[in-house]
Short mmCIF file of C-alpha atoms and ligand atoms in Angstrom, two decimals:
data_model
loop_
_atom_site.label_atom_id
_atom_site.label_comp_id
_atom_site.label_asym_id
_atom_site.label_seq_id
_atom_site.Cartn_x
_atom_site.Cartn_y
_atom_site.Cartn_z
CA MET N 141 51.88 -31.14 -18.33
CA THR N 142 51.46 -28.17 -16.47
CA ARG N 143 50.06 -24.54 -17.22
CA ARG N 144 52.84 -22.15 -17.96
CA ALA N 145 52.44 -18.63 -18.33
CA PHE N 146 51.55 -17.10 -21.64
CA GLU N 147 54.71 -17.15 -24.12
CA LEU N 148 54.63 -16.60 -27.61
CA PRO N 149 54.41 -17.55 -30.62
CA VAL N 150 55.10 -21.23 -30.92
CA LEU N 151 54.83 -22.02 -35.15
CA HIS N 152 54.27 -25.52 -35.44
CA GLU N 153 51.26 -24.96 -38.25
CA PRO N 154 53.09 -24.89 -42.43
CA HIS N 155 51.92 -22.20 -43.46
CA ARG N 156 49.79 -21.99 -46.32
CA GLY N 157 50.40 -18.78 -48.05
CA ASP N 158 53.44 -16.12 -47.58
CA GLY N 159 53.60 -13.41 -45.46
CA ALA N 160 50.53 -12.15 -42.78
CA VAL N 161 47.06 -12.77 -43.53
CA ASP N 162 45.53 -10.10 -44.60
CA HIS N 163 41.23 -10.74 -43.39
CA ALA N 164 40.28 -8.28 -45.00
CA LYS N 165 41.46 -8.14 -48.16
CA ALA N 166 40.63 -11.93 -48.57
CA ALA N 167 36.71 -11.56 -47.67
CA ALA N 168 36.89 -8.59 -50.64
CA ALA N 169 38.21 -11.22 -52.94
CA PHE N 170 35.08 -13.59 -51.94
CA LEU N 171 32.70 -10.89 -51.60
CA ALA N 172 33.33 -9.63 -54.77
CA ASP N 173 31.32 -12.64 -56.54
CA GLU N 174 28.24 -11.94 -54.75
CA PRO N 175 25.98 -14.62 -55.54
CA ARG N 176 28.36 -16.98 -54.69
CA ALA N 177 28.80 -14.98 -51.17
CA ASP N 178 24.70 -14.51 -51.25
CA TRP N 179 24.43 -18.53 -51.43
CA HIS N 180 27.79 -19.32 -49.41
CA ASP N 181 26.22 -17.02 -46.45
CA GLY N 182 22.17 -18.42 -47.31
CA ALA N 183 23.64 -22.29 -47.35
CA LEU N 184 25.93 -21.97 -43.50
CA TRP N 185 22.67 -20.83 -41.96
CA TRP N 186 20.27 -23.21 -43.12
CA VAL N 187 22.85 -25.17 -41.45
CA ARG N 188 22.49 -23.45 -38.40
CA GLU N 189 18.68 -23.59 -38.56
CA LYS N 190 19.15 -27.72 -38.89
CA ARG N 191 21.49 -27.45 -35.32
CA ASP N 192 18.80 -24.41 -33.60
CA ARG N 193 15.56 -27.23 -34.89
CA ALA N 194 18.58 -29.92 -33.74
CA ALA N 195 18.77 -28.72 -30.23
CA GLN N 196 15.29 -26.92 -28.92
CA ALA N 197 14.21 -30.89 -29.77
CA LEU N 198 16.45 -31.45 -26.27
CA PRO N 199 15.31 -30.45 -23.42
CA GLU N 200 18.06 -31.25 -21.35
CA TRP N 201 20.25 -29.47 -23.78
CA GLU N 202 21.27 -26.54 -21.72
CA THR N 203 22.45 -29.35 -18.81
CA LEU N 204 24.30 -31.42 -21.88
CA ARG N 205 26.15 -28.80 -22.93
CA THR N 206 26.72 -28.08 -19.21
CA LEU N 207 27.75 -30.70 -18.35
CA ALA N 208 30.05 -31.21 -21.68
CA SER N 209 32.48 -28.19 -20.97
CA ALA N 210 32.70 -29.44 -16.70
CA ILE N 211 34.38 -32.66 -18.01
CA LYS N 212 36.38 -30.81 -20.41
CA GLU N 213 37.43 -28.40 -18.01
CA HIS N 214 38.16 -31.43 -15.38
CA THR N 215 40.06 -33.61 -18.40
CA LEU N 216 42.19 -30.55 -19.62
CA SER N 217 43.03 -29.96 -15.87
CA ARG N 218 44.07 -33.38 -15.48
CA LEU N 219 45.10 -34.49 -18.94
CA ASP N 220 48.95 -35.60 -18.42
CA GLU N 221 46.86 -38.32 -16.04
CA TYR N 222 44.41 -39.19 -18.45
CA LEU N 223 46.75 -39.70 -21.72
CA GLU N 224 49.00 -42.04 -19.70
CA ARG N 225 45.56 -43.74 -18.28
CA PHE N 226 44.85 -43.95 -21.83
CA GLU N 227 48.31 -45.17 -23.11
CA ALA N 228 48.44 -48.32 -20.69
CA ASN N 229 45.28 -49.57 -21.73
CA ALA N 230 45.70 -49.23 -25.10
CA THR N 231 49.19 -50.56 -25.02
CA ARG N 232 47.44 -52.95 -23.02
CA ASN N 233 44.66 -53.51 -26.08
CA GLY N 234 47.88 -54.44 -28.82
CA ILE N 235 47.22 -50.05 -30.26
CA THR N 236 50.93 -49.04 -30.59
CA VAL N 237 51.31 -45.99 -29.14
CA HIS N 238 53.38 -43.37 -30.27
CA TRP N 239 53.87 -39.50 -28.97
CA ALA N 240 54.69 -36.08 -31.54
CA ARG N 241 56.02 -33.04 -29.55
CA ASP N 242 55.20 -31.61 -32.94
CA ALA N 243 54.10 -31.25 -36.47
CA ASP N 244 57.60 -33.07 -38.19
CA GLU N 245 57.87 -34.90 -35.32
CA HIS N 246 54.37 -36.70 -36.63
CA ASN N 247 54.57 -36.66 -40.09
CA ARG N 248 57.76 -38.41 -39.36
CA ILE N 249 55.90 -41.20 -37.00
CA VAL N 250 53.39 -41.91 -39.54
CA HIS N 251 55.93 -42.31 -43.01
CA GLY N 252 58.21 -44.91 -40.06
CA ILE N 253 55.29 -46.42 -39.54
CA LEU N 254 54.24 -46.76 -43.44
CA ALA N 255 58.06 -47.15 -43.99
CA ALA N 256 58.20 -50.34 -42.47
CA ALA N 257 54.72 -51.94 -43.18
CA GLY N 258 56.52 -51.50 -47.25
CA ALA N 259 53.09 -49.14 -47.45
CA THR N 260 52.83 -46.60 -50.13
CA ARG N 261 49.11 -45.92 -51.13
CA LEU N 262 47.70 -44.68 -47.86
CA VAL N 263 43.77 -44.00 -48.18
CA LYS N 264 42.72 -41.38 -45.22
CA SER N 265 39.27 -40.23 -43.85
CA LYS N 266 38.96 -36.27 -42.56
CA SER N 267 41.27 -35.21 -40.34
CA MET N 268 42.28 -32.17 -39.41
CA LEU N 269 44.89 -32.58 -37.13
CA THR N 270 46.65 -33.79 -40.76
CA GLU N 271 45.85 -30.60 -43.03
CA GLU N 272 47.28 -28.83 -38.99
CA CYS N 273 50.76 -31.04 -39.92
CA GLY N 274 50.95 -30.50 -43.36
CA LEU N 275 51.32 -34.32 -44.29
CA ASN N 276 49.92 -35.46 -47.55
CA PRO N 277 52.68 -33.07 -48.86
CA TYR N 278 55.51 -34.76 -46.55
CA LEU N 279 54.26 -37.79 -47.40
CA GLU N 280 53.72 -37.57 -51.52
CA ALA N 281 56.75 -36.42 -51.94
CA ARG N 282 58.62 -39.98 -49.95
CA GLY N 283 56.19 -41.44 -52.49
CA VAL N 284 53.50 -42.45 -50.93
CA GLU N 285 49.84 -41.85 -53.06
CA VAL N 286 47.94 -40.48 -50.21
CA ILE N 287 44.42 -40.97 -51.27
CA ASP N 288 41.12 -38.00 -48.89
CA THR N 289 37.98 -40.63 -48.68
CA ASP N 290 36.11 -38.03 -47.20
CA LEU N 291 34.13 -36.80 -50.66
CA GLY N 292 33.88 -33.26 -49.24
CA GLU N 293 38.19 -33.56 -49.01
CA ARG N 294 38.56 -35.53 -52.15
CA ILE N 295 36.70 -32.87 -54.02
CA VAL N 296 39.27 -29.92 -52.32
CA GLN N 297 41.78 -32.10 -52.75
CA LEU N 298 41.29 -33.38 -56.73
CA ARG N 299 41.32 -29.11 -56.93
CA GLY N 300 44.29 -28.70 -55.14
CA GLU N 301 43.01 -26.85 -52.08
CA ALA N 302 42.36 -26.98 -48.47
CA PRO N 303 39.07 -27.04 -46.60
CA SER N 304 36.50 -24.20 -46.25
CA HIS N 305 35.21 -25.66 -43.17
CA ILE N 306 36.09 -28.41 -40.56
CA VAL N 307 33.29 -30.37 -41.42
CA LEU N 308 31.65 -29.33 -44.95
CA PRO N 309 36.03 -28.60 -46.02
CA ALA N 310 33.89 -27.82 -49.70
CA ILE N 311 30.89 -25.71 -48.80
CA HIS N 312 32.62 -23.15 -50.94
CA LEU N 313 31.55 -24.81 -53.60
CA LYS N 314 28.77 -24.99 -56.17
CA LYS N 315 27.54 -28.71 -57.41
CA GLU N 316 28.63 -27.31 -61.10
CA ASP N 317 32.12 -27.16 -59.18
CA VAL N 318 31.91 -30.64 -58.39
CA GLY N 319 31.09 -32.09 -61.27
CA ASP N 320 33.52 -29.81 -63.72
CA THR N 321 36.14 -30.90 -61.26
CA PHE N 322 35.50 -34.71 -61.99
CA HIS N 323 35.36 -33.67 -65.66
CA GLU N 324 38.82 -32.88 -65.44
CA PHE N 325 40.15 -35.47 -63.20
CA LEU N 326 37.70 -38.48 -63.36
CA GLY N 327 36.60 -38.05 -67.12
CA THR N 328 32.94 -38.05 -65.86
CA PRO N 329 30.63 -35.98 -69.25
CA LYS N 330 31.49 -32.32 -68.93
CA GLY N 331 27.95 -30.82 -67.51
CA LEU N 332 27.16 -33.38 -64.82
CA ALA N 333 25.47 -31.64 -62.35
CA ASP N 334 23.17 -34.28 -60.72
CA PRO N 335 24.73 -35.32 -56.76
CA SER N 336 23.30 -38.92 -57.09
CA ALA N 337 24.88 -39.42 -60.41
CA LEU N 338 28.55 -37.55 -59.13
CA ALA N 339 27.64 -38.96 -55.88
CA GLN N 340 28.46 -42.31 -57.43
CA ALA N 341 31.10 -41.40 -59.71
CA ALA N 342 33.13 -40.22 -56.37
CA ARG N 343 32.36 -44.21 -55.08
CA GLU N 344 33.33 -45.89 -58.09
CA HIS N 345 36.38 -43.99 -58.38
CA LEU N 346 37.24 -44.37 -54.26
CA ARG N 347 36.41 -47.82 -53.79
CA ALA N 348 39.21 -48.51 -56.30
CA LYS N 349 41.41 -46.80 -54.00
CA PHE N 350 39.93 -48.61 -51.15
CA LEU N 351 40.97 -52.13 -52.45
CA ALA N 352 44.47 -50.90 -53.21
CA ALA N 353 45.45 -49.54 -50.04
CA ASP N 354 48.01 -50.83 -48.27
CA ALA N 355 47.71 -48.34 -45.13
CA ALA N 356 45.05 -46.68 -43.50
CA LEU N 357 44.92 -43.27 -41.46
CA THR N 358 42.01 -42.25 -39.73
CA GLY N 359 41.57 -38.94 -36.47
CA ALA N 360 39.40 -39.19 -33.69
CA ASN N 361 36.77 -37.54 -32.67
CA PHE N 362 36.63 -38.80 -28.57
CA VAL N 363 39.63 -40.89 -27.48
CA VAL N 364 38.50 -42.47 -24.12
CA ALA N 365 41.43 -43.11 -21.23
CA GLU N 366 39.74 -45.50 -19.19
CA THR N 367 39.44 -47.97 -22.10
CA GLY N 368 42.35 -47.08 -24.36
CA GLY N 369 39.93 -47.12 -27.22
CA PHE N 370 38.56 -43.62 -29.72
CA VAL N 371 35.70 -43.04 -31.32
CA VAL N 372 35.84 -42.02 -35.26
CA CYS N 373 32.46 -40.50 -36.20
CA THR N 374 31.77 -40.01 -40.39
CA ASN N 375 28.44 -40.13 -41.98
CA GLU N 376 30.20 -42.56 -45.34
CA GLY N 377 31.33 -44.88 -43.50
CA ASN N 378 35.06 -43.72 -45.37
CA ALA N 379 36.75 -43.86 -42.52
CA ASP N 380 35.21 -47.34 -41.56
CA LEU N 381 36.38 -49.00 -44.83
CA GLY N 382 39.68 -48.05 -44.97
CA ALA N 383 40.21 -49.09 -41.39
CA ALA N 384 38.67 -53.07 -42.05
CA LEU N 385 40.19 -53.29 -45.03
CA ALA N 386 44.09 -51.95 -44.97
CA PRO N 387 46.20 -53.89 -43.10
CA VAL N 388 47.69 -51.36 -40.80
CA HIS N 389 45.75 -48.55 -39.59
CA VAL N 390 47.44 -45.10 -38.01
CA ALA N 391 44.65 -43.29 -36.29
CA SER N 392 46.41 -39.50 -35.60
CA ILE N 393 45.68 -37.60 -32.41
CA GLY N 394 45.26 -34.54 -30.72
CA ILE N 395 46.21 -34.76 -27.65
CA GLU N 396 42.53 -32.85 -26.50
CA LYS N 397 40.71 -35.14 -27.46
CA LEU N 398 40.73 -36.75 -24.50
CA VAL N 399 38.16 -37.88 -22.52
CA PRO N 400 37.69 -39.91 -18.88
CA ARG N 401 35.32 -42.45 -19.53
CA ALA N 402 33.00 -44.03 -21.78
CA ALA N 403 29.75 -43.33 -20.11
CA ASP N 404 31.06 -39.30 -20.94
CA LEU N 405 30.52 -40.41 -24.32
CA ALA N 406 27.06 -40.26 -24.19
CA VAL N 407 27.16 -36.55 -23.53
CA PHE N 408 29.28 -35.11 -26.17
CA LEU N 409 27.88 -38.55 -28.62
CA ARG N 410 24.55 -36.51 -28.84
CA LEU N 411 25.55 -32.54 -29.01
CA LEU N 412 28.76 -33.29 -31.78
CA THR N 413 26.77 -33.63 -34.72
CA ARG N 414 23.22 -32.02 -33.57
CA SER N 415 25.45 -28.95 -33.54
CA ALA N 416 27.48 -29.26 -36.43
CA THR N 417 24.73 -30.77 -38.79
CA GLY N 418 21.62 -31.40 -36.94
CA GLN N 419 21.42 -34.52 -37.40
CA PRO N 420 20.30 -36.98 -34.02
CA VAL N 421 24.03 -39.20 -34.53
CA THR N 422 26.76 -39.74 -37.12
CA VAL N 423 25.59 -42.55 -40.30
CA TYR N 424 28.46 -44.34 -38.55
CA THR N 425 30.08 -43.99 -34.88
CA SER N 426 32.65 -46.69 -34.51
CA HIS N 427 34.31 -47.58 -31.25
CA VAL N 428 37.90 -49.26 -32.02
CA HIS N 429 40.02 -50.65 -29.44
CA GLY N 430 42.31 -52.22 -30.61
CA PRO N 431 43.07 -54.26 -33.91
CA ARG N 432 41.56 -56.44 -35.66
CA GLU N 433 43.30 -60.25 -36.62
CA GLY N 434 46.88 -59.89 -38.32
CA GLN N 435 46.66 -55.98 -38.27
CA ALA N 436 48.42 -53.41 -36.82
CA LEU N 437 47.02 -50.40 -35.12
CA HIS N 438 48.76 -47.20 -34.86
CA VAL N 439 48.09 -44.17 -32.65
CA VAL N 440 50.13 -40.82 -32.67
CA LEU N 441 49.42 -38.76 -30.07
CA VAL N 442 50.15 -34.98 -31.14
CA ASP N 443 50.70 -31.85 -29.14
CA ASN N 444 51.94 -29.11 -31.24
CA GLY N 445 51.14 -26.05 -29.63
CA ARG N 446 48.27 -27.12 -27.59
CA SER N 447 49.80 -27.82 -24.02
CA THR N 448 51.59 -24.36 -25.01
CA GLN N 449 47.42 -23.41 -25.26
CA LEU N 450 46.96 -25.02 -22.29
CA GLY N 451 49.27 -23.33 -20.27
CA ARG N 452 47.66 -20.11 -21.73
CA GLU N 453 45.89 -18.62 -18.74
CA GLY N 454 42.90 -16.95 -21.06
CA PHE N 455 43.06 -18.83 -23.79
CA TRP N 456 43.59 -23.24 -22.59
CA ARG N 457 39.04 -23.37 -22.28
CA SER N 458 39.69 -23.18 -26.64
CA LEU N 459 40.89 -26.95 -26.31
CA LYS N 460 37.51 -27.66 -24.89
CA CYS N 461 36.49 -27.39 -28.79
CA ILE N 462 35.01 -30.73 -30.24
CA ARG N 463 35.40 -29.36 -34.19
CA CYS N 464 31.52 -29.46 -34.63
CA GLY N 465 31.51 -26.84 -37.07
CA ALA N 466 28.55 -24.18 -34.97
CA CYS N 467 30.52 -21.68 -34.45
CA MET N 468 31.54 -21.07 -38.23
CA ASN N 469 27.50 -21.01 -39.58
CA THR N 470 26.65 -18.82 -36.88
CA CYS N 471 29.19 -16.04 -37.62
CA PRO N 472 28.04 -13.55 -39.40
CA ILE N 473 32.35 -12.85 -40.78
CA TYR N 474 33.28 -16.42 -41.78
CA ARG N 475 29.22 -16.40 -43.85
CA ARG N 476 30.14 -13.24 -45.57
CA SER N 477 33.59 -14.27 -45.91
CA GLY N 478 34.97 -18.30 -46.04
CA GLY N 479 36.74 -20.68 -45.00
CA HIS N 480 39.77 -19.58 -47.17
CA SER N 481 40.39 -16.18 -46.16
CA TYR N 482 41.40 -17.56 -42.86
CA ASP N 483 43.68 -19.30 -44.30
CA SER N 484 44.41 -21.57 -41.54
CA THR N 485 43.89 -24.52 -40.62
CA VAL N 486 40.60 -24.61 -38.30
CA PRO N 487 38.61 -20.64 -39.97
CA GLY N 488 35.91 -18.87 -38.47
CA PRO N 489 35.68 -18.25 -34.43
CA ILE N 490 37.90 -21.42 -33.16
CA GLY N 491 40.16 -20.86 -35.75
CA SER N 492 40.13 -17.30 -34.91
CA VAL N 493 40.82 -18.66 -31.23
CA LEU N 494 43.30 -21.16 -31.66
CA THR N 495 45.10 -19.56 -34.51
CA PRO N 496 46.61 -16.98 -33.64
CA GLY N 497 48.66 -18.31 -30.63
CA LEU N 498 50.78 -20.81 -33.69
CA ASP N 499 52.09 -17.62 -34.49
CA LEU N 500 51.00 -13.81 -33.63
CA GLU N 501 52.63 -11.36 -35.97
CA ARG N 502 50.75 -13.61 -39.08
CA TYR N 503 47.46 -14.28 -38.50
CA ALA N 504 47.01 -10.42 -36.47
CA THR N 505 43.99 -9.45 -38.73
CA LEU N 506 42.02 -13.43 -37.39
CA PRO N 507 41.45 -11.60 -33.75
CA PHE N 508 39.43 -8.87 -35.24
CA ALA N 509 38.01 -10.98 -38.61
CA SER N 510 34.29 -10.92 -35.78
CA THR N 511 31.37 -8.77 -34.82
CA LEU N 512 31.94 -9.58 -31.17
CA CYS N 513 28.66 -10.09 -31.86
CA GLY N 514 28.96 -13.60 -29.04
CA SER N 515 26.73 -15.90 -31.49
CA CYS N 516 29.45 -18.44 -31.99
CA THR N 517 30.09 -18.66 -27.70
CA ALA N 518 25.93 -19.00 -27.82
CA VAL N 519 26.04 -22.02 -29.94
CA CYS N 520 29.12 -23.51 -29.33
CA PRO N 521 28.27 -27.17 -27.33
CA VAL N 522 31.08 -27.41 -24.46
CA LYS N 523 30.36 -23.48 -23.68
CA ILE N 524 34.04 -21.73 -24.89
CA ASP N 525 34.33 -18.18 -24.31
CA LEU N 526 34.77 -17.72 -28.08
CA ASP N 527 34.23 -13.56 -28.12
CA ALA N 528 35.79 -12.77 -25.06
CA GLN N 529 38.60 -15.37 -26.64
CA LEU N 530 39.12 -13.31 -29.48
CA TYR N 531 38.72 -9.43 -27.55
CA ARG N 532 41.44 -10.75 -25.45
CA TRP N 533 43.89 -11.42 -28.69
CA ARG N 534 43.02 -8.03 -29.82
CA GLN N 535 44.74 -6.56 -26.97
CA LEU N 536 47.38 -8.83 -27.01
CA VAL N 537 48.12 -7.74 -30.78
CA VAL N 538 47.64 -4.40 -30.14
CA ALA N 539 50.26 -4.53 -27.20
CA ALA N 540 52.80 -6.72 -29.71
CA GLY N 541 52.52 -3.89 -32.07
CA HIS N 542 50.96 -6.03 -34.30
CA ALA N 543 48.05 -4.31 -35.06
CA PRO N 544 48.25 -1.93 -38.82
CA THR N 545 49.52 1.02 -38.48
CA GLY N 546 46.82 3.01 -39.26
CA LYS N 547 44.30 1.76 -36.67
CA ALA N 548 46.66 1.95 -34.62
CA VAL N 549 47.58 5.95 -34.87
CA ALA N 550 43.72 6.45 -34.72
CA MET N 551 43.14 5.17 -31.47
CA HIS N 552 46.27 6.25 -30.37
CA GLY N 553 45.10 9.91 -32.11
CA ALA N 554 41.17 8.95 -30.39
CA GLY N 555 41.97 8.53 -27.56
CA ARG N 556 43.86 11.37 -26.84
CA LEU N 557 41.32 13.20 -28.22
CA LEU N 558 38.25 11.54 -25.70
CA ALA N 559 41.13 12.85 -22.99
CA ARG N 560 40.31 15.91 -24.25
CA PRO N 561 36.63 17.28 -23.77
CA ARG N 562 37.19 20.86 -25.44
CA TRP N 563 39.16 19.02 -28.08
CA LEU N 564 36.49 16.23 -28.74
CA ARG N 565 33.28 19.22 -28.96
CA ALA N 566 35.96 20.72 -30.94
CA ALA N 567 36.11 17.13 -33.34
CA GLY N 568 32.61 16.47 -33.01
CA ALA N 569 31.40 20.05 -34.41
CA ILE N 570 33.71 19.06 -37.65
CA ALA N 571 32.40 16.45 -37.59
CA ARG N 572 29.55 17.34 -38.42
CA VAL N 573 29.30 19.45 -40.97
CA GLY N 574 31.81 17.29 -42.83
CA LEU N 575 28.97 14.63 -42.99
CA ARG N 576 26.39 17.68 -43.89
CA LEU N 577 28.69 18.17 -46.59
CA MET N 578 30.46 14.91 -47.46
CA PRO N 579 28.88 12.51 -45.63
CA ARG N 580 30.15 9.36 -48.21
CA ARG N 581 33.98 10.59 -47.27
CA VAL N 582 33.69 11.10 -43.69
CA ALA N 583 31.70 7.12 -43.82
CA ARG N 584 35.51 6.13 -44.92
CA LEU N 585 37.57 8.22 -42.80
CA ALA N 586 35.35 7.09 -39.89
CA ALA N 587 34.22 3.57 -40.38
CA GLY N 588 36.85 2.18 -43.35
CA ALA N 589 35.88 -0.91 -44.90
CA TRP N 590 33.19 -1.53 -42.31
CA GLY N 591 31.93 2.01 -43.86
CA HIS N 592 32.37 1.30 -47.76
CA ALA N 593 29.50 0.49 -48.60
CA ARG N 594 27.44 1.97 -45.89
CA ASP N 595 25.41 5.26 -45.14
CA LEU N 596 25.64 7.28 -41.90
CA PRO N 597 22.99 8.69 -40.74
CA PRO N 598 21.61 12.20 -40.51
CA PRO N 599 24.21 14.15 -38.62
CA PRO N 600 22.41 16.06 -35.10
CA ALA N 601 22.51 19.80 -35.42
CA HIS N 602 23.91 20.10 -31.40
CA SER N 603 25.89 17.15 -29.84
CA PHE N 604 24.30 15.79 -26.93
CA HIS N 605 26.32 17.82 -24.49
CA ALA N 606 24.74 21.08 -26.09
CA TRP N 607 21.47 19.26 -25.61
CA TYR N 608 22.02 18.52 -22.09
CA ARG N 609 23.01 22.43 -21.40
CA ALA N 610 20.10 23.66 -23.94
CA HIS N 611 17.95 21.49 -21.76
CA ARG N 612 18.47 21.07 -17.86
CA ARG N 613 15.95 22.13 -14.90
CA ASP N 614 19.02 24.62 -13.75
CA GLY N 615 19.96 25.92 -17.56
CA GLY N 616 23.11 24.32 -17.36
CA ARG N 617 24.65 25.79 -13.97
CA PRO N 618 28.09 24.26 -13.32
CA ASN N 619 27.60 22.40 -10.27
CA ALA N 620 23.66 23.57 -9.31
S1 SF4 M 42 34.09 -23.50 -30.69
FE1 SF4 M 42 32.97 -24.72 -30.20
S2 SF4 M 42 30.92 -24.11 -31.45
FE2 SF4 M 42 33.45 -24.52 -32.95
S3 SF4 M 42 33.82 -25.97 -33.11
FE3 SF4 M 42 34.48 -26.11 -30.92
S4 SF4 M 42 33.16 -26.96 -30.37
FE4 SF4 M 42 32.27 -25.99 -32.10
#
């Protein structure tokens, strides 16, 4: 796997909706329910603050981030070698390793494994990769019952929705929404909104599914080349229960999850959960090194556009991501627009960096769903330069002609205006008069959707240029 020149587009993600994603429009729909938007914002900020406290409690936090970044960059620069080393060691451990070029091949491989084993009931623990590949509808269309067993994932699955966050898939829902969903699908009493009672109902419902399953599918947080094993982190133990009970275990894993040595896990496991939820460690951190007796264990290593991203100068570092979700929790746009407004498997800042590489035209608005404040970069445990990559995507969106026509015309006009000082002075004088007479209309015209809810400050009487000329000691004589 070698670095290649930048190339576009490669479509590997099944479209979740039709047509281009209009992030601003979807965000406006989310914001229409103001109390819910405020609650969503506050809930994620609370998680961000927990992350801060956990990070600040470790004096070596920044050293860990630097180490994690270096390990990932090293691994990505030799990914082909490490993948082959993993395959050799995993095979030695009794694991059957498969390679999937794209989502379709991944789905066909998984279905083939299940069909060969006669499995028709699959329990799945949280795996954003299978969301990315559209595995559930693929298997369901072929007669396989797929049950997501992570509580948040099961809630959104029952509602027919996609997860809105990679770590907290149902963060857009309140406990009352969960109560309504469980009442409709699990027969709990109407109006039940007590979290313990809802969790108990979910436990009973899922336990029956675990016991009846004839195959389990998990993802993996880390894959270790040196040992041929992989690590799954959950708080609910659902991955472990599924894999421990079912006669067939399939692990679907993106090729970027590699780390070279078992010792590297000591760095990543300390960063992952602190960054994700502020916990020192996940409740279950399971190391899988081979099948238990009588069980078949398959690992499907999935590319699906990753080697293309690896070949993109300026974007390959996005593959360092360990999917902690911290960049989402801190992002003022994500918190105020909700995960569904991105219409991509991975939302938020990292999603807006990864997804345009799949289909630039369709996802052209996502790199603009950011204030470029850099908060995402500041919290990222593997030091991905997210804001710089978002800015780079914006340049590519514009160069490819996918910027909205209004914005492209405005930027072209602004370029011509800024290059002509006299025109600029005249436009400034007109704008100052306009702002005095019709402040709201000018704000909307000048700042688009951003200006709808904001007042611009009162305009100064004169331009800075005029003020400067008047106050220069030399009276503004040219070349004095
Ligand atoms: S980009 Fe960084 S902060 Fe965002 S999910 Fe990935 S590792 Fe976490």
